[in-house]
Short mmCIF file of N, CA and C in Angstrom, two decimals:
data_model
loop_
_atom_site.label_atom_id
_atom_site.label_comp_id
_atom_site.label_asym_id
_atom_site.label_seq_id
_atom_site.Cartn_x
_atom_site.Cartn_y
_atom_site.Cartn_z
N UNK U 250 1.02 18.62 -23.22
CA UNK U 250 1.51 18.62 -21.86
C UNK U 250 2.82 17.85 -21.81
N UNK U 251 3.79 18.42 -21.15
CA UNK U 251 5.02 17.67 -20.95
C UNK U 251 5.19 17.43 -19.46
N UNK U 252 5.87 16.38 -19.14
CA UNK U 252 6.06 16.00 -17.75
C UNK U 252 7.27 16.75 -17.18
N UNK U 253 7.33 16.91 -15.86
CA UNK U 253 8.42 17.66 -15.24
C UNK U 253 9.76 16.92 -15.31
N UNK U 254 10.82 17.69 -15.17
CA UNK U 254 12.17 17.13 -15.04
C UNK U 254 12.54 17.28 -13.57
N UNK U 255 12.58 16.16 -12.86
CA UNK U 255 12.76 16.20 -11.41
C UNK U 255 14.10 15.63 -10.95
N UNK U 256 14.78 14.91 -11.84
CA UNK U 256 15.98 14.19 -11.42
C UNK U 256 15.64 12.82 -10.86
N UNK U 257 14.35 12.54 -10.68
CA UNK U 257 13.88 11.24 -10.18
C UNK U 257 12.91 10.59 -11.17
N UNK U 258 13.14 10.80 -12.45
CA UNK U 258 12.21 10.35 -13.47
C UNK U 258 11.99 8.84 -13.42
N UNK U 259 10.81 8.47 -13.91
CA UNK U 259 10.44 7.07 -14.08
C UNK U 259 10.88 6.68 -15.49
N UNK U 260 11.54 5.54 -15.62
CA UNK U 260 11.91 5.05 -16.93
C UNK U 260 10.78 4.19 -17.47
N UNK U 261 10.58 4.24 -18.79
CA UNK U 261 9.57 3.39 -19.43
C UNK U 261 10.13 2.86 -20.74
N UNK U 262 9.83 1.61 -21.01
CA UNK U 262 10.29 0.98 -22.25
C UNK U 262 9.55 -0.31 -22.49
N UNK U 263 10.00 -1.03 -23.51
CA UNK U 263 9.34 -2.27 -23.90
C UNK U 263 10.03 -3.52 -23.37
N UNK U 264 11.13 -3.33 -22.64
CA UNK U 264 11.83 -4.52 -22.14
C UNK U 264 12.55 -4.20 -20.83
N UNK U 265 12.98 -5.26 -20.19
CA UNK U 265 13.75 -5.17 -18.97
C UNK U 265 15.03 -5.97 -19.20
N UNK U 266 16.17 -5.37 -18.87
CA UNK U 266 17.42 -6.11 -19.02
C UNK U 266 18.23 -6.01 -17.74
N UNK U 267 19.11 -6.94 -17.56
CA UNK U 267 19.95 -6.98 -16.37
C UNK U 267 20.80 -5.72 -16.23
N UNK U 268 21.26 -5.17 -17.34
CA UNK U 268 22.11 -3.97 -17.27
C UNK U 268 21.34 -2.76 -16.71
N UNK U 269 20.03 -2.74 -16.88
CA UNK U 269 19.23 -1.64 -16.32
C UNK U 269 19.28 -1.64 -14.80
N UNK U 270 19.51 -2.81 -14.21
CA UNK U 270 19.47 -2.95 -12.76
C UNK U 270 20.85 -2.83 -12.12
N UNK U 271 21.89 -2.72 -12.89
CA UNK U 271 23.24 -2.78 -12.33
C UNK U 271 23.66 -1.51 -11.59
N UNK U 272 22.92 -0.43 -11.69
CA UNK U 272 23.28 0.80 -11.01
C UNK U 272 22.84 0.89 -9.56
N UNK U 273 22.11 -0.09 -9.08
CA UNK U 273 21.54 -0.04 -7.74
C UNK U 273 22.38 -0.76 -6.71
N UNK U 274 22.97 -1.87 -7.05
CA UNK U 274 23.65 -2.68 -6.05
C UNK U 274 22.66 -3.62 -5.41
N UNK U 275 22.88 -3.96 -4.14
CA UNK U 275 22.02 -4.90 -3.45
C UNK U 275 20.72 -4.21 -3.05
N UNK U 276 19.62 -4.85 -3.34
CA UNK U 276 18.32 -4.26 -3.01
C UNK U 276 17.22 -5.26 -3.27
N UNK U 277 15.99 -4.83 -3.12
CA UNK U 277 14.82 -5.66 -3.34
C UNK U 277 13.98 -5.02 -4.43
N UNK U 278 13.54 -5.82 -5.39
CA UNK U 278 12.74 -5.32 -6.49
C UNK U 278 11.30 -5.77 -6.29
N UNK U 279 10.38 -4.81 -6.33
CA UNK U 279 8.97 -5.16 -6.30
C UNK U 279 8.39 -4.97 -7.69
N UNK U 280 7.39 -5.77 -8.00
CA UNK U 280 6.77 -5.74 -9.32
C UNK U 280 5.27 -5.65 -9.13
N UNK U 281 4.64 -4.74 -9.89
CA UNK U 281 3.18 -4.67 -9.81
C UNK U 281 2.59 -4.22 -11.13
N UNK U 282 1.46 -4.81 -11.47
CA UNK U 282 0.71 -4.37 -12.63
C UNK U 282 0.07 -3.04 -12.28
N UNK U 283 0.14 -2.08 -13.21
CA UNK U 283 -0.41 -0.75 -12.95
C UNK U 283 -1.27 -0.31 -14.13
N UNK U 284 -2.12 0.65 -13.86
CA UNK U 284 -3.02 1.18 -14.89
C UNK U 284 -2.40 2.41 -15.54
N UNK U 285 -2.97 2.78 -16.68
CA UNK U 285 -2.51 3.99 -17.37
C UNK U 285 -2.78 5.23 -16.51
N UNK U 286 -3.90 5.26 -15.81
CA UNK U 286 -4.21 6.41 -14.94
C UNK U 286 -3.17 6.55 -13.83
N UNK U 287 -2.77 5.42 -13.26
CA UNK U 287 -1.72 5.44 -12.24
C UNK U 287 -0.42 6.00 -12.84
N UNK U 288 -0.09 5.56 -14.06
CA UNK U 288 1.14 6.05 -14.70
C UNK U 288 1.09 7.54 -14.94
N UNK U 289 -0.04 8.06 -15.36
CA UNK U 289 -0.15 9.50 -15.58
C UNK U 289 0.18 10.27 -14.31
N UNK U 290 -0.37 9.85 -13.18
CA UNK U 290 -0.08 10.56 -11.93
C UNK U 290 1.37 10.36 -11.51
N UNK U 291 1.93 9.19 -11.74
CA UNK U 291 3.34 8.93 -11.43
C UNK U 291 4.24 9.82 -12.29
N UNK U 292 3.95 9.91 -13.58
CA UNK U 292 4.74 10.74 -14.49
C UNK U 292 4.60 12.22 -14.16
N UNK U 293 3.40 12.65 -13.76
CA UNK U 293 3.19 14.06 -13.40
C UNK U 293 4.00 14.42 -12.16
N UNK U 294 4.20 13.47 -11.26
CA UNK U 294 4.95 13.72 -10.03
C UNK U 294 6.46 13.66 -10.24
N UNK U 295 6.93 12.62 -10.97
CA UNK U 295 8.36 12.39 -11.08
C UNK U 295 8.96 12.69 -12.45
N UNK U 296 8.13 12.79 -13.48
CA UNK U 296 8.64 12.90 -14.84
C UNK U 296 8.85 11.51 -15.42
N UNK U 297 9.25 11.46 -16.69
CA UNK U 297 9.41 10.17 -17.37
C UNK U 297 10.51 10.28 -18.42
N UNK U 298 11.25 9.18 -18.58
CA UNK U 298 12.25 9.05 -19.63
C UNK U 298 11.88 7.81 -20.43
N UNK U 299 11.70 7.98 -21.74
CA UNK U 299 11.31 6.88 -22.61
C UNK U 299 12.55 6.24 -23.20
N UNK U 300 12.61 4.92 -23.10
CA UNK U 300 13.69 4.15 -23.71
C UNK U 300 13.08 3.22 -24.74
N UNK U 301 13.21 3.58 -26.01
CA UNK U 301 12.62 2.77 -27.07
C UNK U 301 13.46 2.92 -28.33
N UNK U 302 13.50 1.86 -29.10
CA UNK U 302 14.22 1.88 -30.37
C UNK U 302 13.41 2.69 -31.38
N UNK U 303 14.08 3.29 -32.37
CA UNK U 303 13.34 4.06 -33.38
C UNK U 303 12.25 3.25 -34.08
N UNK U 304 12.49 1.96 -34.28
CA UNK U 304 11.47 1.14 -34.95
C UNK U 304 10.26 0.86 -34.06
N UNK U 305 10.32 1.23 -32.78
CA UNK U 305 9.18 1.06 -31.88
C UNK U 305 8.31 2.32 -31.81
N UNK U 306 8.62 3.27 -32.67
CA UNK U 306 7.89 4.54 -32.71
C UNK U 306 6.39 4.33 -32.84
N UNK U 307 5.98 3.49 -33.79
CA UNK U 307 4.54 3.27 -34.01
C UNK U 307 3.88 2.62 -32.81
N UNK U 308 4.61 1.76 -32.10
CA UNK U 308 4.06 1.17 -30.87
C UNK U 308 3.82 2.26 -29.82
N UNK U 309 4.79 3.16 -29.65
CA UNK U 309 4.62 4.26 -28.70
C UNK U 309 3.47 5.18 -29.11
N UNK U 310 3.37 5.44 -30.40
CA UNK U 310 2.26 6.27 -30.88
C UNK U 310 0.93 5.60 -30.57
N UNK U 311 0.87 4.29 -30.74
CA UNK U 311 -0.37 3.55 -30.44
C UNK U 311 -0.69 3.59 -28.94
N UNK U 312 0.33 3.44 -28.10
CA UNK U 312 0.14 3.53 -26.65
C UNK U 312 -0.38 4.93 -26.29
N UNK U 313 0.22 5.97 -26.86
CA UNK U 313 -0.26 7.33 -26.60
C UNK U 313 -1.69 7.53 -27.08
N UNK U 314 -2.01 6.96 -28.24
CA UNK U 314 -3.36 7.08 -28.79
C UNK U 314 -4.39 6.40 -27.90
N UNK U 315 -4.05 5.19 -27.42
CA UNK U 315 -5.00 4.41 -26.61
C UNK U 315 -5.14 4.93 -25.18
N UNK U 316 -4.03 5.35 -24.58
CA UNK U 316 -4.01 5.64 -23.14
C UNK U 316 -3.73 7.09 -22.81
N UNK U 317 -3.49 7.92 -23.82
CA UNK U 317 -3.25 9.35 -23.62
C UNK U 317 -2.12 9.60 -22.61
N UNK U 318 -1.03 8.82 -22.72
CA UNK U 318 0.09 8.98 -21.80
C UNK U 318 1.00 10.15 -22.16
N UNK U 319 0.90 10.64 -23.38
CA UNK U 319 1.70 11.79 -23.82
C UNK U 319 3.20 11.53 -23.66
N UNK U 320 3.62 10.32 -24.02
CA UNK U 320 5.04 9.98 -23.94
C UNK U 320 5.78 10.61 -25.11
N UNK U 321 6.92 11.21 -24.82
CA UNK U 321 7.76 11.74 -25.89
C UNK U 321 8.35 10.56 -26.64
N UNK U 322 8.44 10.70 -27.94
CA UNK U 322 8.98 9.62 -28.75
C UNK U 322 10.41 9.97 -29.13
N UNK U 323 11.37 9.22 -28.58
CA UNK U 323 12.78 9.56 -28.81
C UNK U 323 13.21 9.23 -30.24
N UNK U 324 14.19 10.00 -30.73
CA UNK U 324 14.73 9.76 -32.06
C UNK U 324 15.70 8.57 -32.05
N UNK U 325 16.30 8.32 -30.89
CA UNK U 325 17.22 7.19 -30.78
C UNK U 325 17.02 6.54 -29.41
N UNK U 326 17.53 5.33 -29.28
CA UNK U 326 17.39 4.58 -28.05
C UNK U 326 18.19 5.23 -26.93
N UNK U 327 17.53 5.50 -25.82
CA UNK U 327 18.21 6.00 -24.63
C UNK U 327 18.49 4.81 -23.73
N UNK U 328 19.75 4.58 -23.44
CA UNK U 328 20.12 3.48 -22.55
C UNK U 328 19.84 3.96 -21.13
N UNK U 329 19.10 3.17 -20.37
CA UNK U 329 18.74 3.58 -19.02
C UNK U 329 19.33 2.61 -18.00
N UNK U 330 19.58 3.15 -16.82
CA UNK U 330 20.09 2.34 -15.73
C UNK U 330 19.49 2.89 -14.44
N UNK U 331 18.85 2.01 -13.68
CA UNK U 331 18.27 2.44 -12.42
C UNK U 331 19.38 2.86 -11.47
N UNK U 332 19.06 3.83 -10.62
CA UNK U 332 20.06 4.37 -9.69
C UNK U 332 19.37 4.72 -8.38
N UNK U 333 20.12 5.30 -7.47
CA UNK U 333 19.53 5.71 -6.19
C UNK U 333 18.41 6.73 -6.39
N UNK U 334 18.54 7.58 -7.42
CA UNK U 334 17.50 8.58 -7.66
C UNK U 334 16.40 8.06 -8.58
N UNK U 335 16.77 7.26 -9.54
CA UNK U 335 15.80 6.74 -10.51
C UNK U 335 15.56 5.27 -10.22
N UNK U 336 14.56 5.00 -9.42
CA UNK U 336 14.31 3.65 -8.92
C UNK U 336 13.14 2.95 -9.60
N UNK U 337 12.43 3.64 -10.47
CA UNK U 337 11.22 3.07 -11.06
C UNK U 337 11.40 2.81 -12.55
N UNK U 338 10.95 1.64 -12.96
CA UNK U 338 10.96 1.27 -14.38
C UNK U 338 9.59 0.70 -14.71
N UNK U 339 9.00 1.18 -15.78
CA UNK U 339 7.73 0.64 -16.26
C UNK U 339 8.01 -0.06 -17.58
N UNK U 340 7.57 -1.31 -17.65
CA UNK U 340 7.70 -2.08 -18.88
C UNK U 340 6.32 -2.15 -19.53
N UNK U 341 6.28 -1.79 -20.81
CA UNK U 341 5.04 -1.88 -21.58
C UNK U 341 5.01 -3.29 -22.19
N UNK U 342 4.05 -4.08 -21.75
CA UNK U 342 3.87 -5.42 -22.31
C UNK U 342 2.98 -5.32 -23.54
N UNK U 343 3.40 -5.96 -24.61
CA UNK U 343 2.65 -5.95 -25.86
C UNK U 343 2.20 -7.38 -26.16
N UNK U 344 0.90 -7.56 -26.37
CA UNK U 344 0.37 -8.85 -26.73
C UNK U 344 -0.32 -8.75 -28.09
N UNK U 345 -0.32 -9.86 -28.80
CA UNK U 345 -1.06 -9.91 -30.05
C UNK U 345 -0.26 -9.56 -31.29
N UNK U 346 1.05 -9.36 -31.16
CA UNK U 346 1.88 -9.07 -32.32
C UNK U 346 2.86 -10.20 -32.57
N UNK U 347 3.12 -10.47 -33.85
CA UNK U 347 4.10 -11.49 -34.20
C UNK U 347 5.48 -11.09 -33.68
N UNK U 348 6.29 -12.09 -33.39
CA UNK U 348 7.64 -11.86 -32.89
C UNK U 348 8.63 -12.75 -33.63
N UNK U 349 9.88 -12.36 -33.57
CA UNK U 349 10.96 -13.17 -34.11
C UNK U 349 11.96 -13.43 -33.00
N UNK U 350 12.16 -14.69 -32.65
CA UNK U 350 13.05 -15.05 -31.54
C UNK U 350 12.69 -14.30 -30.26
N UNK U 351 11.41 -14.11 -30.03
CA UNK U 351 10.93 -13.46 -28.82
C UNK U 351 10.91 -11.94 -28.87
N UNK U 352 11.46 -11.36 -29.93
CA UNK U 352 11.53 -9.89 -30.03
C UNK U 352 10.46 -9.36 -30.97
N UNK U 353 10.02 -8.15 -30.68
CA UNK U 353 9.07 -7.49 -31.56
C UNK U 353 9.73 -7.24 -32.92
N UNK U 354 8.94 -7.24 -33.97
CA UNK U 354 9.46 -7.01 -35.31
C UNK U 354 9.61 -5.52 -35.57
N UNK U 355 10.46 -5.15 -36.55
CA UNK U 355 10.63 -3.72 -36.84
C UNK U 355 9.39 -3.07 -37.43
N UNK U 356 8.53 -3.86 -38.12
CA UNK U 356 7.34 -3.28 -38.74
C UNK U 356 6.15 -4.21 -38.62
N UNK U 357 4.97 -3.59 -38.57
CA UNK U 357 3.71 -4.33 -38.57
C UNK U 357 2.74 -3.59 -39.47
N UNK U 358 1.75 -4.32 -39.96
CA UNK U 358 0.72 -3.69 -40.78
C UNK U 358 -0.23 -2.92 -39.88
N UNK U 359 -0.98 -1.97 -40.44
CA UNK U 359 -1.98 -1.25 -39.63
C UNK U 359 -2.98 -2.19 -38.96
N UNK U 360 -3.34 -3.25 -39.66
CA UNK U 360 -4.28 -4.22 -39.09
C UNK U 360 -3.69 -4.92 -37.87
N UNK U 361 -2.40 -5.25 -37.96
CA UNK U 361 -1.74 -5.89 -36.83
C UNK U 361 -1.69 -4.96 -35.63
N UNK U 362 -1.41 -3.67 -35.86
CA UNK U 362 -1.40 -2.70 -34.76
C UNK U 362 -2.76 -2.60 -34.10
N UNK U 363 -3.80 -2.71 -34.87
CA UNK U 363 -5.15 -2.64 -34.31
C UNK U 363 -5.42 -3.81 -33.37
N UNK U 364 -4.79 -4.95 -33.62
CA UNK U 364 -4.99 -6.14 -32.79
C UNK U 364 -4.14 -6.14 -31.52
N UNK U 365 -3.12 -5.31 -31.46
CA UNK U 365 -2.21 -5.30 -30.31
C UNK U 365 -2.91 -4.80 -29.06
N UNK U 366 -2.57 -5.44 -27.95
CA UNK U 366 -3.04 -4.97 -26.65
C UNK U 366 -1.84 -4.69 -25.77
N UNK U 367 -2.01 -3.80 -24.81
CA UNK U 367 -0.90 -3.35 -23.99
C UNK U 367 -1.28 -3.43 -22.51
N UNK U 368 -0.29 -3.70 -21.70
CA UNK U 368 -0.45 -3.62 -20.25
C UNK U 368 0.86 -3.06 -19.70
N UNK U 369 0.83 -2.66 -18.44
CA UNK U 369 1.97 -1.97 -17.85
C UNK U 369 2.37 -2.63 -16.54
N UNK U 370 3.67 -2.81 -16.36
CA UNK U 370 4.21 -3.39 -15.13
C UNK U 370 5.26 -2.43 -14.59
N UNK U 371 5.10 -2.06 -13.31
CA UNK U 371 6.08 -1.17 -12.67
C UNK U 371 7.02 -2.00 -11.81
N UNK U 372 8.31 -1.75 -11.97
CA UNK U 372 9.33 -2.35 -11.13
C UNK U 372 9.89 -1.23 -10.27
N UNK U 373 10.02 -1.49 -8.99
CA UNK U 373 10.58 -0.50 -8.07
C UNK U 373 11.70 -1.16 -7.28
N UNK U 374 12.84 -0.51 -7.23
CA UNK U 374 13.99 -1.06 -6.52
C UNK U 374 14.13 -0.35 -5.18
N UNK U 375 14.06 -1.13 -4.11
CA UNK U 375 14.27 -0.60 -2.76
C UNK U 375 15.73 -0.78 -2.42
N UNK U 376 16.30 0.19 -1.73
CA UNK U 376 17.72 0.12 -1.42
C UNK U 376 18.02 -0.91 -0.33
N UNK U 377 17.02 -1.30 0.44
CA UNK U 377 17.23 -2.29 1.48
C UNK U 377 16.92 -3.67 0.93
N UNK U 378 17.77 -4.60 1.23
CA UNK U 378 17.61 -5.96 0.74
C UNK U 378 16.51 -6.67 1.50
N UNK U 379 15.86 -7.59 0.84
CA UNK U 379 14.76 -8.35 1.42
C UNK U 379 15.16 -9.03 2.72
N UNK U 380 16.36 -9.60 2.77
CA UNK U 380 16.83 -10.29 3.99
C UNK U 380 16.89 -9.34 5.18
N UNK U 381 17.32 -8.09 4.93
CA UNK U 381 17.37 -7.09 6.01
C UNK U 381 15.97 -6.77 6.50
N UNK U 382 15.03 -6.64 5.57
CA UNK U 382 13.66 -6.33 5.94
C UNK U 382 13.03 -7.47 6.75
N UNK U 383 13.31 -8.71 6.37
CA UNK U 383 12.79 -9.86 7.11
C UNK U 383 13.36 -9.88 8.52
N UNK U 384 14.66 -9.65 8.66
CA UNK U 384 15.30 -9.66 9.98
C UNK U 384 14.72 -8.55 10.86
N UNK U 385 14.52 -7.37 10.29
CA UNK U 385 13.93 -6.27 11.06
C UNK U 385 12.51 -6.61 11.49
N UNK U 386 11.75 -7.22 10.59
CA UNK U 386 10.38 -7.61 10.90
C UNK U 386 10.35 -8.63 12.04
N UNK U 387 11.24 -9.60 12.02
CA UNK U 387 11.30 -10.61 13.08
C UNK U 387 11.64 -9.96 14.42
N UNK U 388 12.59 -9.02 14.42
CA UNK U 388 12.98 -8.32 15.65
C UNK U 388 11.79 -7.55 16.22
N UNK U 389 11.08 -6.83 15.36
CA UNK U 389 9.92 -6.06 15.80
C UNK U 389 8.82 -6.97 16.33
N UNK U 390 8.63 -8.13 15.71
CA UNK U 390 7.61 -9.07 16.18
C UNK U 390 7.97 -9.60 17.56
N UNK U 391 9.24 -9.92 17.81
CA UNK U 391 9.67 -10.39 19.13
C UNK U 391 9.43 -9.31 20.19
N UNK U 392 9.78 -8.07 19.86
CA UNK U 392 9.57 -6.96 20.80
C UNK U 392 8.08 -6.77 21.09
N UNK U 393 7.25 -6.86 20.06
CA UNK U 393 5.81 -6.72 20.24
C UNK U 393 5.26 -7.87 21.09
N UNK U 394 5.69 -9.09 20.81
CA UNK U 394 5.24 -10.25 21.59
C UNK U 394 5.62 -10.09 23.07
N UNK U 395 6.84 -9.60 23.33
CA UNK U 395 7.29 -9.40 24.70
C UNK U 395 6.44 -8.32 25.39
N UNK U 396 6.14 -7.25 24.67
CA UNK U 396 5.32 -6.17 25.23
C UNK U 396 3.91 -6.68 25.54
N UNK U 397 3.33 -7.44 24.63
CA UNK U 397 1.98 -7.98 24.83
C UNK U 397 1.99 -8.95 26.02
N UNK U 398 3.00 -9.80 26.10
CA UNK U 398 3.08 -10.75 27.22
C UNK U 398 3.21 -10.00 28.53
N UNK U 399 4.00 -8.94 28.58
CA UNK U 399 4.18 -8.17 29.81
C UNK U 399 2.86 -7.52 30.22
N UNK U 400 2.14 -6.95 29.26
CA UNK U 400 0.87 -6.27 29.56
C UNK U 400 -0.22 -7.27 29.99
N UNK U 401 -0.14 -8.48 29.49
CA UNK U 401 -1.17 -9.48 29.80
C UNK U 401 -0.77 -10.41 30.95
N UNK U 402 0.29 -10.10 31.63
CA UNK U 402 0.74 -10.97 32.73
C UNK U 402 -0.29 -11.01 33.84
N UNK U 403 -0.34 -12.09 34.54
CA UNK U 403 -1.27 -12.26 35.67
C UNK U 403 -0.46 -12.04 36.94
N UNK U 404 -0.98 -11.21 37.76
CA UNK U 404 -0.30 -10.91 39.02
C UNK U 404 -0.57 -12.03 40.03
N UNK U 405 0.42 -12.42 40.83
CA UNK U 405 0.29 -13.49 41.84
C UNK U 405 -0.16 -12.93 43.19
N UNK U 406 -0.72 -11.79 43.25
CA UNK U 406 -1.13 -11.22 44.53
C UNK U 406 -2.49 -11.67 44.94
#
């Protein structure tokens, strides 16, 4: 099964960098832990673009084996940048593998791969900045409070 090409694909990779976020401008980023089942439905709706180094091939194969995500394994690293159309990024967290200076190593033994565990975090960029949303929320609360006060007023008759 391959996922659709929609123009609004979800990006997935093993890391998050500041350059990935530079295509959006001012906005609010939400972060949430997600399940593999959630990702399957997200990918079926929007499609997916995998950003991974060639040496991360075995990690992607292991993720596909464990979670049946059917991610295509790229031959080379695709540089991704979130945009108005592509607002979702999923980072695959890897635990249980040795690292060098915080980075995953180019190779691991089969036994080490067996010990690795994975989790998924979705980042979503909203085009409206948090400050704008707070201001709008405060305005709506004042209007609601005024409406409630008017409806609950006591008549002096």
